[in-house]
mmCIF file with all atom_site columns, C-alpha atoms in Angstrom:
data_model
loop_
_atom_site.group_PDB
_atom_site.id
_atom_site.type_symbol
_atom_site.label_atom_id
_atom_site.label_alt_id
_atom_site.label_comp_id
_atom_site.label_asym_id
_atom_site.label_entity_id
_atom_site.label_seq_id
_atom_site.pdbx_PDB_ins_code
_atom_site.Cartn_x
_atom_site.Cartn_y
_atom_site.Cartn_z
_atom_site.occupancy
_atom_site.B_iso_or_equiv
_atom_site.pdbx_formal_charge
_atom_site.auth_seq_id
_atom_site.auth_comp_id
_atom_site.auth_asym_id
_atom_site.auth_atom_id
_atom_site.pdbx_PDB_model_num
ATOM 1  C CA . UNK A 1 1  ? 107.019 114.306 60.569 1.00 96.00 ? 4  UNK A CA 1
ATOM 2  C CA . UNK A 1 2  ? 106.104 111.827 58.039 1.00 98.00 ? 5  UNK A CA 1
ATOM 3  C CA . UNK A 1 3  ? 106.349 111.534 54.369 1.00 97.00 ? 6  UNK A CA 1
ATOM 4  C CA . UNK A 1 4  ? 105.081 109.675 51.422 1.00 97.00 ? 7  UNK A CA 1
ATOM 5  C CA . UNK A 1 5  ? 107.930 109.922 48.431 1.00 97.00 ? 8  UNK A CA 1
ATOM 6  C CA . UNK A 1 6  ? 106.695 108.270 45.506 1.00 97.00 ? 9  UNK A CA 1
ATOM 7  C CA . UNK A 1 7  ? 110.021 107.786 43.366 1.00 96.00 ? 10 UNK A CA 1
ATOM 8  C CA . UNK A 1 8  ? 109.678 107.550 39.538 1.00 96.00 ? 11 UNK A CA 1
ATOM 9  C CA . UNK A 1 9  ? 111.531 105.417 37.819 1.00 95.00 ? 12 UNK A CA 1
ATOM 10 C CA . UNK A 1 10 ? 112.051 102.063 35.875 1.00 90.00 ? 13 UNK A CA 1
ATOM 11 C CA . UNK A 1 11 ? 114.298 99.530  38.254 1.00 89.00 ? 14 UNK A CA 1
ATOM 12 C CA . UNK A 1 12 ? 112.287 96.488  39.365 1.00 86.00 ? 15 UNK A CA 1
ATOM 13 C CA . UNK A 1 13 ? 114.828 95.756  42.147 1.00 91.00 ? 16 UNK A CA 1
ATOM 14 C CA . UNK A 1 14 ? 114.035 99.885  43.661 1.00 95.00 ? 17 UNK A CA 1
ATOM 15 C CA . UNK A 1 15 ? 110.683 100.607 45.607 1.00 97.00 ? 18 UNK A CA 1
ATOM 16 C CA . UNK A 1 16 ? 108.266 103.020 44.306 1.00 97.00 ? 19 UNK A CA 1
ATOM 17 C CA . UNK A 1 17 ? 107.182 103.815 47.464 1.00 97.00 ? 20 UNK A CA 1
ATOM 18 C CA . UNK A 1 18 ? 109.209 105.110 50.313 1.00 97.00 ? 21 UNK A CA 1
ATOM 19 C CA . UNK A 1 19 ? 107.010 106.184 53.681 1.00 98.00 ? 22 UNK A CA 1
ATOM 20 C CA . UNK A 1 20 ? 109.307 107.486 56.599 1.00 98.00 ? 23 UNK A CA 1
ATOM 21 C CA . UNK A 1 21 ? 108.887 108.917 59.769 1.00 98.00 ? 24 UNK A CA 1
ATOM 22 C CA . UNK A 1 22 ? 111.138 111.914 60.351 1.00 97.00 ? 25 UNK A CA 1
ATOM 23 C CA . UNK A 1 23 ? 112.495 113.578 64.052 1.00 97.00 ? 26 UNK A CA 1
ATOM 24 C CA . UNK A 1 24 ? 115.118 115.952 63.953 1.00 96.00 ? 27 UNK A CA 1
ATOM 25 C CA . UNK A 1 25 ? 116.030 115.124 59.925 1.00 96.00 ? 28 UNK A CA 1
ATOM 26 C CA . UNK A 1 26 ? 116.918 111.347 60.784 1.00 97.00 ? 29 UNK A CA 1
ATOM 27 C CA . UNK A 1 27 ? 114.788 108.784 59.809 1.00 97.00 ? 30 UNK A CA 1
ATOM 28 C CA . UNK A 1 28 ? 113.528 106.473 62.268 1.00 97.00 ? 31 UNK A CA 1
ATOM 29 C CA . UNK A 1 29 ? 111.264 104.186 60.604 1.00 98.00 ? 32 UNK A CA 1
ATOM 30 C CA . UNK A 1 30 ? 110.919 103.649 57.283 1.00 98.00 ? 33 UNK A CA 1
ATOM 31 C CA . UNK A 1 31 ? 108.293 101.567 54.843 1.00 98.00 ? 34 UNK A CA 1
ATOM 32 C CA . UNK A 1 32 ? 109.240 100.210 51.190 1.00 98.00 ? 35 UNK A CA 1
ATOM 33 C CA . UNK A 1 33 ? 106.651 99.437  48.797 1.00 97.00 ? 36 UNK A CA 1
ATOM 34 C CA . UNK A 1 34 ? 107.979 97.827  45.257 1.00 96.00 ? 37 UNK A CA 1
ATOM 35 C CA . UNK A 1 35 ? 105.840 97.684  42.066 1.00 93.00 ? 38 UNK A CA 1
ATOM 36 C CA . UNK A 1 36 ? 105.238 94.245  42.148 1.00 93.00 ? 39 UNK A CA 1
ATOM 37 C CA . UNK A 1 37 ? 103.794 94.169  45.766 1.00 93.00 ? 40 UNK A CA 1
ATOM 38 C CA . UNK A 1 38 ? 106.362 93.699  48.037 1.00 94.00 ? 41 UNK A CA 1
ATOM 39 C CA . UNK A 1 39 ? 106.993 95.479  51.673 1.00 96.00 ? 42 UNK A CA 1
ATOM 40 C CA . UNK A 1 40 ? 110.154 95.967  53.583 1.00 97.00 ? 43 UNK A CA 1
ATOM 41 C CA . UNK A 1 41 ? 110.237 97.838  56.815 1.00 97.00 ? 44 UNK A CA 1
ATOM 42 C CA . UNK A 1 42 ? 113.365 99.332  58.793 1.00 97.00 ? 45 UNK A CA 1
ATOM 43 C CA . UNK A 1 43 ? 113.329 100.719 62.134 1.00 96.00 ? 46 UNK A CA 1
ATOM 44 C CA . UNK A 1 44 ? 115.124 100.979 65.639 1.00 93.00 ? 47 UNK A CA 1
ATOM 45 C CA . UNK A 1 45 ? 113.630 97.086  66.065 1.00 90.00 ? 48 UNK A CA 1
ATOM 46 C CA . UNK A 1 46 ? 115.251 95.667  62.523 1.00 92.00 ? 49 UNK A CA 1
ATOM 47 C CA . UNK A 1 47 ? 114.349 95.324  59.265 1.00 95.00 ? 50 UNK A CA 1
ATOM 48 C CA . UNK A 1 48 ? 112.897 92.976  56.289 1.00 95.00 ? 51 UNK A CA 1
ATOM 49 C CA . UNK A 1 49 ? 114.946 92.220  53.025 1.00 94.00 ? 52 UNK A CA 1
ATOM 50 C CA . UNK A 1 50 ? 117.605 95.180  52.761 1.00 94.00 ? 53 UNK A CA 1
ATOM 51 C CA . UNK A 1 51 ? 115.519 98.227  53.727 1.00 96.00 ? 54 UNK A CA 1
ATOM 52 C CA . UNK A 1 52 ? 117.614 100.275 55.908 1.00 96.00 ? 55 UNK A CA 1
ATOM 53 C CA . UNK A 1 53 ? 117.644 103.113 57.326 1.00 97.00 ? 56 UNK A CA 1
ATOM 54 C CA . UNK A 1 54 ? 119.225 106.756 56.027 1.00 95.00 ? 57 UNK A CA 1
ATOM 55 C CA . UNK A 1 55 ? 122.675 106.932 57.775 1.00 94.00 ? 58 UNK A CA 1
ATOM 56 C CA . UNK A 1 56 ? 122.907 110.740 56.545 1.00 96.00 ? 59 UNK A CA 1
ATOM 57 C CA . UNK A 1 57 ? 120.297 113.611 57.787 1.00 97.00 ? 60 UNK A CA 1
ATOM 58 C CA . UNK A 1 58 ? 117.492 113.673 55.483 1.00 95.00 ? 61 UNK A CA 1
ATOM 59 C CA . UNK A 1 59 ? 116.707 116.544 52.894 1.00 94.00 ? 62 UNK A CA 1
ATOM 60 C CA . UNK A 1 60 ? 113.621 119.089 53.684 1.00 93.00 ? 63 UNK A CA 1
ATOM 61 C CA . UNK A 1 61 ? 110.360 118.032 52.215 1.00 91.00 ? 64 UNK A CA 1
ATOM 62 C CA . UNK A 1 62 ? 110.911 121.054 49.985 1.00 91.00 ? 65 UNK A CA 1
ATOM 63 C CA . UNK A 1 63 ? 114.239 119.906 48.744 1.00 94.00 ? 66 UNK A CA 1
ATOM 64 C CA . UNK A 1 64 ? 112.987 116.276 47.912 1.00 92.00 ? 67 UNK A CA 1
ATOM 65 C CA . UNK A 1 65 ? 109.797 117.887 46.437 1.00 89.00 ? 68 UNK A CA 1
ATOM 66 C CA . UNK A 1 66 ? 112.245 119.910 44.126 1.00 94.00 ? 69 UNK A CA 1
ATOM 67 C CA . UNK A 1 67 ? 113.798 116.833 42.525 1.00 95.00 ? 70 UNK A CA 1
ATOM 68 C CA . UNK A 1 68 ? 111.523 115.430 39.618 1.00 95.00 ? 71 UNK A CA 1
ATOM 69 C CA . UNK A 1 69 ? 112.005 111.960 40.143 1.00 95.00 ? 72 UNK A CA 1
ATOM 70 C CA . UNK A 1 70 ? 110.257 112.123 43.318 1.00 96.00 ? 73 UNK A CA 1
ATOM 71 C CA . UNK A 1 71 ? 106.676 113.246 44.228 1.00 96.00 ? 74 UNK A CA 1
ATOM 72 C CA . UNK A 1 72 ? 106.455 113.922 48.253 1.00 96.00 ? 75 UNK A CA 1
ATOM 73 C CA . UNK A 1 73 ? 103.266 114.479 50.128 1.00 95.00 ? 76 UNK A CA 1
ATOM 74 C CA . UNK A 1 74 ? 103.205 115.128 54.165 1.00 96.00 ? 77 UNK A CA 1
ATOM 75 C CA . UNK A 1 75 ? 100.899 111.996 55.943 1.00 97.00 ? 78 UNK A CA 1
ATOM 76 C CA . UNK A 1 76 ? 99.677  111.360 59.501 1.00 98.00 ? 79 UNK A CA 1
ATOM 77 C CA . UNK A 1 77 ? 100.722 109.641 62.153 1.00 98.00 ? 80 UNK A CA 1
ATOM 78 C CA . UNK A 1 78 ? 97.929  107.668 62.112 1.00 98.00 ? 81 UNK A CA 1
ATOM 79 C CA . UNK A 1 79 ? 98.301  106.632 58.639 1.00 98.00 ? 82 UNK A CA 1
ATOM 80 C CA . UNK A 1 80 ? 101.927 106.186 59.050 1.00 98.00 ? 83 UNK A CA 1
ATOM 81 C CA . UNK A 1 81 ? 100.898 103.879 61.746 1.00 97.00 ? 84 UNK A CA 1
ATOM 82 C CA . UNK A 1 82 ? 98.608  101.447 59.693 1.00 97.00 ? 85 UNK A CA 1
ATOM 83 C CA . UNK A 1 83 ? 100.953 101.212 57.099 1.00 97.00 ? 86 UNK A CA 1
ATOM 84 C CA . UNK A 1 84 ? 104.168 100.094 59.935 1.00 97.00 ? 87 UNK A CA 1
ATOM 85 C CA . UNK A 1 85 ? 101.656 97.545  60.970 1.00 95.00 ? 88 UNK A CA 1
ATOM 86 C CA . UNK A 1 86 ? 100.806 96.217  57.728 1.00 95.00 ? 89 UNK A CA 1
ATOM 87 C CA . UNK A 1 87 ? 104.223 96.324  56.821 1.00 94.00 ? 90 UNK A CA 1
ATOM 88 C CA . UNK A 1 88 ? 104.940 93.802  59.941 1.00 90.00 ? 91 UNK A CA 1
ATOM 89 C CA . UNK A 1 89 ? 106.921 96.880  61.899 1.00 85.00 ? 92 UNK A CA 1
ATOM 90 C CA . UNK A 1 90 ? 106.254 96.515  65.533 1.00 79.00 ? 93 UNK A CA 1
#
């Protein structure tokens, strides 16, 4: 599964953008986008600045959906895919 979590909120140092691909509720990539351009990546290969991966399962879509500080859509593989690459994931 993969998910696009847009997070609302005011902390320059926090991304607003947070793109993961999901198996068995454990993230195993993940994407970082910040409002003021920047990308991190994380994955099974490493990471960029201090994105890392969720230690802890991850909630449903429906339960992150729920909270109002974050906005979740589902996204493809394929878009997941493009957006790893432009990142500089591997």
């Amino acid at each position: 599964m993969y998910v696009k979590v847009v997070w609302h909120h005011e902390f320059d140092e926090e991304p607003t953008l947070l793109l993961s691909e999901i198996e068995n509720r454990r993230e195993v990539r993940k994407v970082e986008k910040f409002g003021d351009g920047r990308t991190q990546f994380a994955g099974p290969e490493g990471s960029t600045g201090d994105t890392t991966l969720s230690e802890t399962l991850m909630p449903s879509p429906r339960e992150i959906a729920q909270d109002p500080q974050f906005s979740l859509e589902l996204m493809s593989a394929e878009d997941f895919e493009a957006e790893w690459r432009a990142a500089g994931g591997r």
